[in-house]
Amino acid sequence: HPSLVAHRPPPASRSALPAASTTMAPFIATPLAHKLFLIAFATGATPGLVAAAAAECGSVGGACGAGAGSSVGEEGASLVQARSPAKRAAGVVRAGAAAATMAGAAKECGNSTRLMGQDLSVDIIVPEGELCVVQNVTLKGAIKAEGSVVLHGCDITGGVEVTAAKAGVTVEIIHTKITGNVKIMGGSTGAGPLLIRDGSDVGMVEAENIGHIRGSASSIGGIKVKDFNMGLALRDVRMGDGIDLSGGTGEIDLWGTTVGGALGIEMCQDCSINTDFETELHLGLEIKDSSGSLRMLGTAASGIGEVSVAGMDGSVWLESMEVGGISLEGVTGHVYLYEVTTGGPSTFSKSTGTLVAERCAFGGEFKSNSEFEGLAMKSCDFGKSRVAISGTAGPLLLDGNTGKTVFLEKNLGVNLERNEITTATISGNEGVVHIRKNVFQDVDCKSNAEAPDMQGNVVEGMAIGQCEAAAKA
């Protein structure tokens, strides 16, 4: 161009340029090489690389010759990029390099790379064996990792997916919002712990073959875990959906946590399950085919929430709580209910441990046909609900309860003391039957192995069968 020629530096000035620039000068003088220079400058290529690319382009004839038009720039860009495959593979995106972002490149993060204070619209890749630290980053993309990840103060819209190729992979989420889900696959080696804390807000958490999960002062969409070996602990966590745990071991602790769905636990071996007074289970608790212990203190699962256990080699302790109902089946250990209020039925079947209920209020039918080694109910209110107890293999004691209808049948030893019952039927029991200091409207005794021992009772209506004869004795 005439204006460029007019402002061309004098020969002496050109000779003073550095060697690399002198090498490039013949090629920049052509329009094609000028385009290559601009492309190389944008991608961070060295001056020597520019010259090599221009020389190579000049050797290809028609593809880079005069008259190639806009395609010349594209060919030149390909040549320059071909000289830097490592950068392309790593997905290195320089600050302000919009071209790489538009191309959908990914950004690698590892031991030598810490991402801080950036706005990114790419996926972040964490290689195997690396630790990626991301702090104060807004990411419109996903994190895909085979190594460990620490997220601090981030806003992520694409989720986090971790596939642990080796043992020891950990994920820590601190004061971070993740609109998508968090998925961790431990593989054959198993992943390390997942920690969610300090005001984080994440979507659904899915994990398989993982160590332990810890959450505190955060919001979680829901939790679904298969095969865990160090339990689950949530403190002051708000969950939009439920918790589904399968095939694990360890402690499961919920403190001050609200679960929008149900807490479901299946095939959890040697598990200690604990909830406290400030925990709410909106859809209750369900345990299947597990062992260990369940202890719920003051936990709210009222209305539609039910405590259901089907197969528990261990103990169950429910204290100072409201539940929609209780269903225990196949419990081998001690069952203790203290100050429990139910809105629906309570059933106990196929259990062989012991059952003690004190100061409880049953809003629905109470039914037990288990071979408990002992069953005691003290100071309970049955309201207008029906109570039916049969098949106990040890002493049966009802002391200081109130209710409308009670059926006691085929138990081994019966003791009724200081109860107020409208109608009681006591039949087919083995062993001694003691009926003392009760108040009945009507009481019917029949087919018991031994005649009941009745002392100090008040029968306002009728004493029938064996009870009639015993009352007159």
PDB file of N, CA and C in Angstrom, residues 99-183:
ATOM      1  N   ALA A  99     -11.779 -16.417  20.928  1.00  0.00           N
ATOM      2  CA  ALA A  99     -11.797 -17.418  19.862  1.00  0.00           C
ATOM      3  C   ALA A  99     -11.745 -18.823  20.423  1.00  0.00           C
ATOM      4  N   ALA A 100     -10.936 -19.055  21.454  1.00  0.00           N
ATOM      5  CA  ALA A 100     -10.843 -20.385  22.044  1.00  0.00           C
ATOM      6  C   ALA A 100     -12.123 -20.754  22.743  1.00  0.00           C
ATOM      7  N   THR A 101     -12.761 -19.802  23.409  1.00  0.00           N
ATOM      8  CA  THR A 101     -14.028 -20.062  24.091  1.00  0.00           C
ATOM      9  C   THR A 101     -15.108 -20.437  23.095  1.00  0.00           C
ATOM     10  N   MET A 102     -15.182 -19.700  21.997  1.00  0.00           N
ATOM     11  CA  MET A 102     -16.192 -19.992  20.988  1.00  0.00           C
ATOM     12  C   MET A 102     -15.982 -21.367  20.390  1.00  0.00           C
ATOM     13  N   ALA A 103     -14.760 -21.844  20.360  1.00  0.00           N
ATOM     14  CA  ALA A 103     -14.480 -23.146  19.777  1.00  0.00           C
ATOM     15  C   ALA A 103     -14.863 -24.288  20.704  1.00  0.00           C
ATOM     16  N   GLY A 104     -15.328 -23.969  21.952  1.00  0.00           N
ATOM     17  CA  GLY A 104     -15.768 -25.002  22.882  1.00  0.00           C
ATOM     18  C   GLY A 104     -14.629 -25.718  23.559  1.00  0.00           C
ATOM     19  N   ALA A 105     -13.465 -25.051  23.677  1.00  0.00           N
ATOM     20  CA  ALA A 105     -12.316 -25.683  24.304  1.00  0.00           C
ATOM     21  C   ALA A 105     -12.568 -25.874  25.785  1.00  0.00           C
ATOM     22  N   ALA A 106     -11.808 -26.789  26.420  1.00  0.00           N
ATOM     23  CA  ALA A 106     -11.894 -27.017  27.857  1.00  0.00           C
ATOM     24  C   ALA A 106     -10.635 -26.487  28.514  1.00  0.00           C
ATOM     25  N   LYS A 107     -10.762 -26.167  29.798  1.00  0.00           N
ATOM     26  CA  LYS A 107      -9.622 -25.618  30.525  1.00  0.00           C
ATOM     27  C   LYS A 107      -9.132 -26.657  31.521  1.00  0.00           C
ATOM     28  N   GLU A 108      -7.852 -26.958  31.458  1.00  0.00           N
ATOM     29  CA  GLU A 108      -7.290 -27.958  32.352  1.00  0.00           C
ATOM     30  C   GLU A 108      -6.878 -27.319  33.667  1.00  0.00           C
ATOM     31  N   CYS A 109      -7.113 -28.054  34.755  1.00  0.00           N
ATOM     32  CA  CYS A 109      -6.766 -27.565  36.079  1.00  0.00           C
ATOM     33  C   CYS A 109      -6.122 -28.712  36.850  1.00  0.00           C
ATOM     34  N   GLY A 110      -4.998 -28.415  37.509  1.00  0.00           N
ATOM     35  CA  GLY A 110      -4.317 -29.470  38.239  1.00  0.00           C
ATOM     36  C   GLY A 110      -3.385 -28.916  39.292  1.00  0.00           C
ATOM     37  N   ASN A 111      -2.381 -29.688  39.652  1.00  0.00           N
ATOM     38  CA  ASN A 111      -1.468 -29.310  40.732  1.00  0.00           C
ATOM     39  C   ASN A 111      -0.781 -27.981  40.476  1.00  0.00           C
ATOM     40  N   SER A 112      -0.442 -27.705  39.233  1.00  0.00           N
ATOM     41  CA  SER A 112       0.311 -26.491  38.913  1.00  0.00           C
ATOM     42  C   SER A 112      -0.580 -25.348  38.461  1.00  0.00           C
ATOM     43  N   THR A 113      -1.890 -25.548  38.442  1.00  0.00           N
ATOM     44  CA  THR A 113      -2.807 -24.524  37.952  1.00  0.00           C
ATOM     45  C   THR A 113      -3.906 -24.278  38.974  1.00  0.00           C
ATOM     46  N   ARG A 114      -3.979 -23.079  39.491  1.00  0.00           N
ATOM     47  CA  ARG A 114      -5.030 -22.688  40.431  1.00  0.00           C
ATOM     48  C   ARG A 114      -5.871 -21.613  39.758  1.00  0.00           C
ATOM     49  N   LEU A 115      -7.155 -21.860  39.613  1.00  0.00           N
ATOM     50  CA  LEU A 115      -8.041 -20.921  38.932  1.00  0.00           C
ATOM     51  C   LEU A 115      -8.678 -19.991  39.958  1.00  0.00           C
ATOM     52  N   MET A 116      -8.480 -18.688  39.777  1.00  0.00           N
ATOM     53  CA  MET A 116      -8.977 -17.725  40.753  1.00  0.00           C
ATOM     54  C   MET A 116      -9.552 -16.504  40.050  1.00  0.00           C
ATOM     55  N   GLY A 117     -10.723 -16.051  40.540  1.00  0.00           N
ATOM     56  CA  GLY A 117     -11.285 -14.777  40.114  1.00  0.00           C
ATOM     57  C   GLY A 117     -11.512 -14.645  38.631  1.00  0.00           C
ATOM     58  N   GLN A 118     -12.063 -15.668  37.997  1.00  0.00           N
ATOM     59  CA  GLN A 118     -12.290 -15.614  36.554  1.00  0.00           C
ATOM     60  C   GLN A 118     -13.748 -15.890  36.221  1.00  0.00           C
ATOM     61  N   ASP A 119     -14.162 -15.429  35.049  1.00  0.00           N
ATOM     62  CA  ASP A 119     -15.454 -15.786  34.463  1.00  0.00           C
ATOM     63  C   ASP A 119     -15.160 -16.671  33.259  1.00  0.00           C
ATOM     64  N   LEU A 120     -15.612 -17.908  33.316  1.00  0.00           N
ATOM     65  CA  LEU A 120     -15.287 -18.867  32.269  1.00  0.00           C
ATOM     66  C   LEU A 120     -16.564 -19.444  31.661  1.00  0.00           C
ATOM     67  N   SER A 121     -16.512 -19.720  30.375  1.00  0.00           N
ATOM     68  CA  SER A 121     -17.625 -20.349  29.672  1.00  0.00           C
ATOM     69  C   SER A 121     -17.171 -21.632  29.001  1.00  0.00           C
ATOM     70  N   VAL A 122     -16.351 -22.380  29.705  1.00  0.00           N
ATOM     71  CA  VAL A 122     -15.826 -23.646  29.193  1.00  0.00           C
ATOM     72  C   VAL A 122     -15.938 -24.700  30.281  1.00  0.00           C
ATOM     73  N   ASP A 123     -15.746 -25.953  29.924  1.00  0.00           N
ATOM     74  CA  ASP A 123     -15.636 -27.017  30.920  1.00  0.00           C
ATOM     75  C   ASP A 123     -14.235 -27.010  31.519  1.00  0.00           C
ATOM     76  N   ILE A 124     -14.151 -27.400  32.776  1.00  0.00           N
ATOM     77  CA  ILE A 124     -12.863 -27.536  33.446  1.00  0.00           C
ATOM     78  C   ILE A 124     -12.548 -29.025  33.569  1.00  0.00           C
ATOM     79  N   ILE A 125     -11.358 -29.418  33.127  1.00  0.00           N
ATOM     80  CA  ILE A 125     -10.925 -30.807  33.139  1.00  0.00           C
ATOM     81  C   ILE A 125      -9.842 -30.987  34.206  1.00  0.00           C
ATOM     82  N   VAL A 126     -10.010 -32.008  35.054  1.00  0.00           N
ATOM     83  CA  VAL A 126      -9.013 -32.316  36.078  1.00  0.00           C
ATOM     84  C   VAL A 126      -8.445 -33.699  35.780  1.00  0.00           C
ATOM     85  N   PRO A 127      -7.173 -33.793  35.410  1.00  0.00           N
ATOM     86  CA  PRO A 127      -6.585 -35.094  35.058  1.00  0.00           C
ATOM     87  C   PRO A 127      -6.435 -35.999  36.276  1.00  0.00           C
ATOM     88  N   GLU A 128      -6.246 -37.254  36.008  1.00  0.00           N
ATOM     89  CA  GLU A 128      -6.019 -38.264  37.048  1.00  0.00           C
ATOM     90  C   GLU A 128      -4.787 -37.920  37.878  1.00  0.00           C
ATOM     91  N   GLY A 129      -4.933 -38.060  39.199  1.00  0.00           N
ATOM     92  CA  GLY A 129      -3.815 -37.823  40.085  1.00  0.00           C
ATOM     93  C   GLY A 129      -3.553 -36.373  40.414  1.00  0.00           C
ATOM     94  N   GLU A 130      -4.345 -35.444  39.891  1.00  0.00           N
ATOM     95  CA  GLU A 130      -4.139 -34.014  40.110  1.00  0.00           C
ATOM     96  C   GLU A 130      -5.127 -33.476  41.148  1.00  0.00           C
ATOM     97  N   LEU A 131      -4.783 -32.343  41.738  1.00  0.00           N
ATOM     98  CA  LEU A 131      -5.674 -31.604  42.634  1.00  0.00           C
ATOM     99  C   LEU A 131      -5.967 -30.255  42.003  1.00  0.00           C
ATOM    100  N   CYS A 132      -7.253 -29.981  41.770  1.00  0.00           N
ATOM    101  CA  CYS A 132      -7.669 -28.723  41.148  1.00  0.00           C
ATOM    102  C   CYS A 132      -8.330 -27.842  42.201  1.00  0.00           C
ATOM    103  N   VAL A 133      -7.822 -26.624  42.366  1.00  0.00           N
ATOM    104  CA  VAL A 133      -8.397 -25.642  43.289  1.00  0.00           C
ATOM    105  C   VAL A 133      -9.005 -24.522  42.458  1.00  0.00           C
ATOM    106  N   VAL A 134     -10.312 -24.300  42.636  1.00  0.00           N
ATOM    107  CA  VAL A 134     -11.034 -23.265  41.904  1.00  0.00           C
ATOM    108  C   VAL A 134     -11.648 -22.323  42.933  1.00  0.00           C
ATOM    109  N   GLN A 135     -11.296 -21.041  42.859  1.00  0.00           N
ATOM    110  CA  GLN A 135     -11.744 -20.097  43.881  1.00  0.00           C
ATOM    111  C   GLN A 135     -12.293 -18.837  43.231  1.00  0.00           C
ATOM    112  N   ASN A 136     -13.489 -18.434  43.703  1.00  0.00           N
ATOM    113  CA  ASN A 136     -14.127 -17.203  43.229  1.00  0.00           C
ATOM    114  C   ASN A 136     -14.236 -17.163  41.705  1.00  0.00           C
ATOM    115  N   VAL A 137     -14.687 -18.268  41.148  1.00  0.00           N
ATOM    116  CA  VAL A 137     -14.842 -18.386  39.699  1.00  0.00           C
ATOM    117  C   VAL A 137     -16.316 -18.547  39.351  1.00  0.00           C
ATOM    118  N   THR A 138     -16.756 -17.817  38.336  1.00  0.00           N
ATOM    119  CA  THR A 138     -18.088 -18.017  37.756  1.00  0.00           C
ATOM    120  C   THR A 138     -17.925 -18.876  36.508  1.00  0.00           C
ATOM    121  N   LEU A 139     -18.526 -20.043  36.533  1.00  0.00           N
ATOM    122  CA  LEU A 139     -18.305 -21.015  35.459  1.00  0.00           C
ATOM    123  C   LEU A 139     -19.627 -21.368  34.792  1.00  0.00           C
ATOM    124  N   LYS A 140     -19.715 -21.056  33.509  1.00  0.00           N
ATOM    125  CA  LYS A 140     -20.833 -21.507  32.698  1.00  0.00           C
ATOM    126  C   LYS A 140     -20.362 -22.743  31.941  1.00  0.00           C
ATOM    127  N   GLY A 141     -20.293 -23.801  32.653  1.00  0.00           N
ATOM    128  CA  GLY A 141     -19.791 -25.055  32.126  1.00  0.00           C
ATOM    129  C   GLY A 141     -19.730 -26.056  33.254  1.00  0.00           C
ATOM    130  N   ALA A 142     -19.191 -27.225  32.979  1.00  0.00           N
ATOM    131  CA  ALA A 142     -19.135 -28.299  33.968  1.00  0.00           C
ATOM    132  C   ALA A 142     -17.694 -28.550  34.396  1.00  0.00           C
ATOM    133  N   ILE A 143     -17.563 -29.180  35.540  1.00  0.00           N
ATOM    134  CA  ILE A 143     -16.260 -29.660  35.979  1.00  0.00           C
ATOM    135  C   ILE A 143     -16.253 -31.173  35.814  1.00  0.00           C
ATOM    136  N   LYS A 144     -15.302 -31.669  35.026  1.00  0.00           N
ATOM    137  CA  LYS A 144     -15.185 -33.097  34.768  1.00  0.00           C
ATOM    138  C   LYS A 144     -13.817 -33.547  35.251  1.00  0.00           C
ATOM    139  N   ALA A 145     -13.814 -34.379  36.265  1.00  0.00           N
ATOM    140  CA  ALA A 145     -12.563 -34.665  36.950  1.00  0.00           C
ATOM    141  C   ALA A 145     -12.312 -36.156  37.093  1.00  0.00           C
ATOM    142  N   GLU A 146     -11.036 -36.506  37.017  1.00  0.00           N
ATOM    143  CA  GLU A 146     -10.553 -37.819  37.430  1.00  0.00           C
ATOM    144  C   GLU A 146      -9.663 -37.682  38.663  1.00  0.00           C
ATOM    145  N   GLY A 147      -9.377 -36.445  39.032  1.00  0.00           N
ATOM    146  CA  GLY A 147      -8.598 -36.154  40.223  1.00  0.00           C
ATOM    147  C   GLY A 147      -9.446 -35.447  41.260  1.00  0.00           C
ATOM    148  N   SER A 148      -8.797 -34.877  42.265  1.00  0.00           N
ATOM    149  CA  SER A 148      -9.485 -34.225  43.372  1.00  0.00           C
ATOM    150  C   SER A 148      -9.836 -32.778  43.026  1.00  0.00           C
ATOM    151  N   VAL A 149     -10.899 -32.269  43.684  1.00  0.00           N
ATOM    152  CA  VAL A 149     -11.402 -30.933  43.375  1.00  0.00           C
ATOM    153  C   VAL A 149     -11.713 -30.191  44.668  1.00  0.00           C
ATOM    154  N   VAL A 150     -11.313 -28.907  44.733  1.00  0.00           N
ATOM    155  CA  VAL A 150     -11.722 -27.999  45.807  1.00  0.00           C
ATOM    156  C   VAL A 150     -12.367 -26.786  45.155  1.00  0.00           C
ATOM    157  N   LEU A 151     -13.617 -26.510  45.523  1.00  0.00           N
ATOM    158  CA  LEU A 151     -14.352 -25.366  44.993  1.00  0.00           C
ATOM    159  C   LEU A 151     -14.655 -24.424  46.148  1.00  0.00           C
ATOM    160  N   HIS A 152     -14.245 -23.158  46.007  1.00  0.00           N
ATOM    161  CA  HIS A 152     -14.413 -22.199  47.093  1.00  0.00           C
ATOM    162  C   HIS A 152     -14.956 -20.888  46.529  1.00  0.00           C
ATOM    163  N   GLY A 153     -16.173 -20.529  46.955  1.00  0.00           N
ATOM    164  CA  GLY A 153     -16.750 -19.256  46.540  1.00  0.00           C
ATOM    165  C   GLY A 153     -17.083 -19.182  45.072  1.00  0.00           C
ATOM    166  N   CYS A 154     -17.499 -20.280  44.486  1.00  0.00           N
ATOM    167  CA  CYS A 154     -17.758 -20.335  43.043  1.00  0.00           C
ATOM    168  C   CYS A 154     -19.253 -20.353  42.733  1.00  0.00           C
ATOM    169  N   ASP A 155     -19.567 -20.041  41.473  1.00  0.00           N
ATOM    170  CA  ASP A 155     -20.929 -20.147  40.939  1.00  0.00           C
ATOM    171  C   ASP A 155     -20.835 -20.971  39.661  1.00  0.00           C
ATOM    172  N   ILE A 156     -21.391 -22.193  39.710  1.00  0.00           N
ATOM    173  CA  ILE A 156     -21.215 -23.150  38.616  1.00  0.00           C
ATOM    174  C   ILE A 156     -22.581 -23.580  38.101  1.00  0.00           C
ATOM    175  N   THR A 157     -22.774 -23.478  36.803  1.00  0.00           N
ATOM    176  CA  THR A 157     -24.081 -23.825  36.231  1.00  0.00           C
ATOM    177  C   THR A 157     -24.106 -25.187  35.551  1.00  0.00           C
ATOM    178  N   GLY A 158     -22.964 -25.815  35.340  1.00  0.00           N
ATOM    179  CA  GLY A 158     -22.943 -27.056  34.574  1.00  0.00           C
ATOM    180  C   GLY A 158     -22.782 -28.327  35.372  1.00  0.00           C
ATOM    181  N   GLY A 159     -22.660 -28.233  36.697  1.00  0.00           N
ATOM    182  CA  GLY A 159     -22.530 -29.431  37.511  1.00  0.00           C
ATOM    183  C   GLY A 159     -21.088 -29.892  37.663  1.00  0.00           C
ATOM    184  N   VAL A 160     -20.925 -30.922  38.493  1.00  0.00           N
ATOM    185  CA  VAL A 160     -19.615 -31.500  38.763  1.00  0.00           C
ATOM    186  C   VAL A 160     -19.709 -33.007  38.581  1.00  0.00           C
ATOM    187  N   GLU A 161     -18.812 -33.569  37.802  1.00  0.00           N
ATOM    188  CA  GLU A 161     -18.791 -35.011  37.570  1.00  0.00           C
ATOM    189  C   GLU A 161     -17.381 -35.538  37.811  1.00  0.00           C
ATOM    190  N   VAL A 162     -17.259 -36.455  38.765  1.00  0.00           N
ATOM    191  CA  VAL A 162     -15.956 -36.981  39.141  1.00  0.00           C
ATOM    192  C   VAL A 162     -15.943 -38.490  38.927  1.00  0.00           C
ATOM    193  N   THR A 163     -14.975 -38.967  38.194  1.00  0.00           N
ATOM    194  CA  THR A 163     -14.766 -40.398  38.008  1.00  0.00           C
ATOM    195  C   THR A 163     -13.393 -40.731  38.569  1.00  0.00           C
ATOM    196  N   ALA A 164     -13.379 -41.415  39.690  1.00  0.00           N
ATOM    197  CA  ALA A 164     -12.114 -41.676  40.382  1.00  0.00           C
ATOM    198  C   ALA A 164     -11.444 -42.911  39.799  1.00  0.00           C
ATOM    199  N   ALA A 165     -10.363 -42.680  39.073  1.00  0.00           N
ATOM    200  CA  ALA A 165      -9.606 -43.799  38.506  1.00  0.00           C
ATOM    201  C   ALA A 165      -8.679 -44.417  39.543  1.00  0.00           C
ATOM    202  N   LYS A 166      -8.309 -43.627  40.550  1.00  0.00           N
ATOM    203  CA  LYS A 166      -7.445 -44.109  41.623  1.00  0.00           C
ATOM    204  C   LYS A 166      -8.069 -43.789  42.968  1.00  0.00           C
ATOM    205  N   ALA A 167      -7.615 -44.467  44.005  1.00  0.00           N
ATOM    206  CA  ALA A 167      -8.110 -44.207  45.348  1.00  0.00           C
ATOM    207  C   ALA A 167      -7.618 -42.844  45.835  1.00  0.00           C
ATOM    208  N   GLY A 168      -8.346 -42.284  46.798  1.00  0.00           N
ATOM    209  CA  GLY A 168      -7.918 -41.030  47.403  1.00  0.00           C
ATOM    210  C   GLY A 168      -8.446 -39.780  46.746  1.00  0.00           C
ATOM    211  N   VAL A 169      -9.340 -39.901  45.773  1.00  0.00           N
ATOM    212  CA  VAL A 169      -9.916 -38.725  45.128  1.00  0.00           C
ATOM    213  C   VAL A 169     -10.931 -38.086  46.074  1.00  0.00           C
ATOM    214  N   THR A 170     -10.799 -36.788  46.328  1.00  0.00           N
ATOM    215  CA  THR A 170     -11.682 -36.079  47.246  1.00  0.00           C
ATOM    216  C   THR A 170     -12.344 -34.902  46.537  1.00  0.00           C
ATOM    217  N   VAL A 171     -13.504 -34.509  47.056  1.00  0.00           N
ATOM    218  CA  VAL A 171     -14.224 -33.346  46.528  1.00  0.00           C
ATOM    219  C   VAL A 171     -14.655 -32.494  47.712  1.00  0.00           C
ATOM    220  N   GLU A 172     -14.275 -31.223  47.702  1.00  0.00           N
ATOM    221  CA  GLU A 172     -14.653 -30.302  48.778  1.00  0.00           C
ATOM    222  C   GLU A 172     -15.324 -29.084  48.155  1.00  0.00           C
ATOM    223  N   ILE A 173     -16.544 -28.795  48.628  1.00  0.00           N
ATOM    224  CA  ILE A 173     -17.346 -27.697  48.093  1.00  0.00           C
ATOM    225  C   ILE A 173     -17.606 -26.723  49.233  1.00  0.00           C
ATOM    226  N   ILE A 174     -17.069 -25.502  49.114  1.00  0.00           N
ATOM    227  CA  ILE A 174     -17.123 -24.512  50.188  1.00  0.00           C
ATOM    228  C   ILE A 174     -17.777 -23.240  49.669  1.00  0.00           C
ATOM    229  N   HIS A 175     -18.854 -22.814  50.299  1.00  0.00           N
ATOM    230  CA  HIS A 175     -19.513 -21.548  49.952  1.00  0.00           C
ATOM    231  C   HIS A 175     -19.670 -21.407  48.435  1.00  0.00           C
ATOM    232  N   THR A 176     -20.189 -22.447  47.824  1.00  0.00           N
ATOM    233  CA  THR A 176     -20.283 -22.518  46.366  1.00  0.00           C
ATOM    234  C   THR A 176     -21.696 -22.881  45.941  1.00  0.00           C
ATOM    235  N   LYS A 177     -22.158 -22.247  44.873  1.00  0.00           N
ATOM    236  CA  LYS A 177     -23.465 -22.572  44.297  1.00  0.00           C
ATOM    237  C   LYS A 177     -23.264 -23.390  43.037  1.00  0.00           C
ATOM    238  N   ILE A 178     -23.924 -24.563  43.002  1.00  0.00           N
ATOM    239  CA  ILE A 178     -23.853 -25.435  41.832  1.00  0.00           C
ATOM    240  C   ILE A 178     -25.283 -25.693  41.367  1.00  0.00           C
ATOM    241  N   THR A 179     -25.637 -25.092  40.237  1.00  0.00           N
ATOM    242  CA  THR A 179     -27.000 -25.246  39.731  1.00  0.00           C
ATOM    243  C   THR A 179     -27.256 -26.674  39.248  1.00  0.00           C
ATOM    244  N   GLY A 180     -26.274 -27.309  38.707  1.00  0.00           N
ATOM    245  CA  GLY A 180     -26.424 -28.684  38.246  1.00  0.00           C
ATOM    246  C   GLY A 180     -26.222 -29.683  39.368  1.00  0.00           C
ATOM    247  N   ASN A 181     -25.981 -30.920  39.010  1.00  0.00           N
ATOM    248  CA  ASN A 181     -25.825 -31.998  39.981  1.00  0.00           C
ATOM    249  C   ASN A 181     -24.351 -32.276  40.264  1.00  0.00           C
ATOM    250  N   VAL A 182     -24.124 -32.962  41.361  1.00  0.00           N
ATOM    251  CA  VAL A 182     -22.785 -33.421  41.726  1.00  0.00           C
ATOM    252  C   VAL A 182     -22.798 -34.944  41.653  1.00  0.00           C
ATOM    253  N   LYS A 183     -21.970 -35.502  40.784  1.00  0.00           N
ATOM    254  CA  LYS A 183     -21.955 -36.949  40.582  1.00  0.00           C
ATOM    255  C   LYS A 183     -20.544 -37.463  40.786  1.00  0.00           C
TER     256      LYS A 183
END
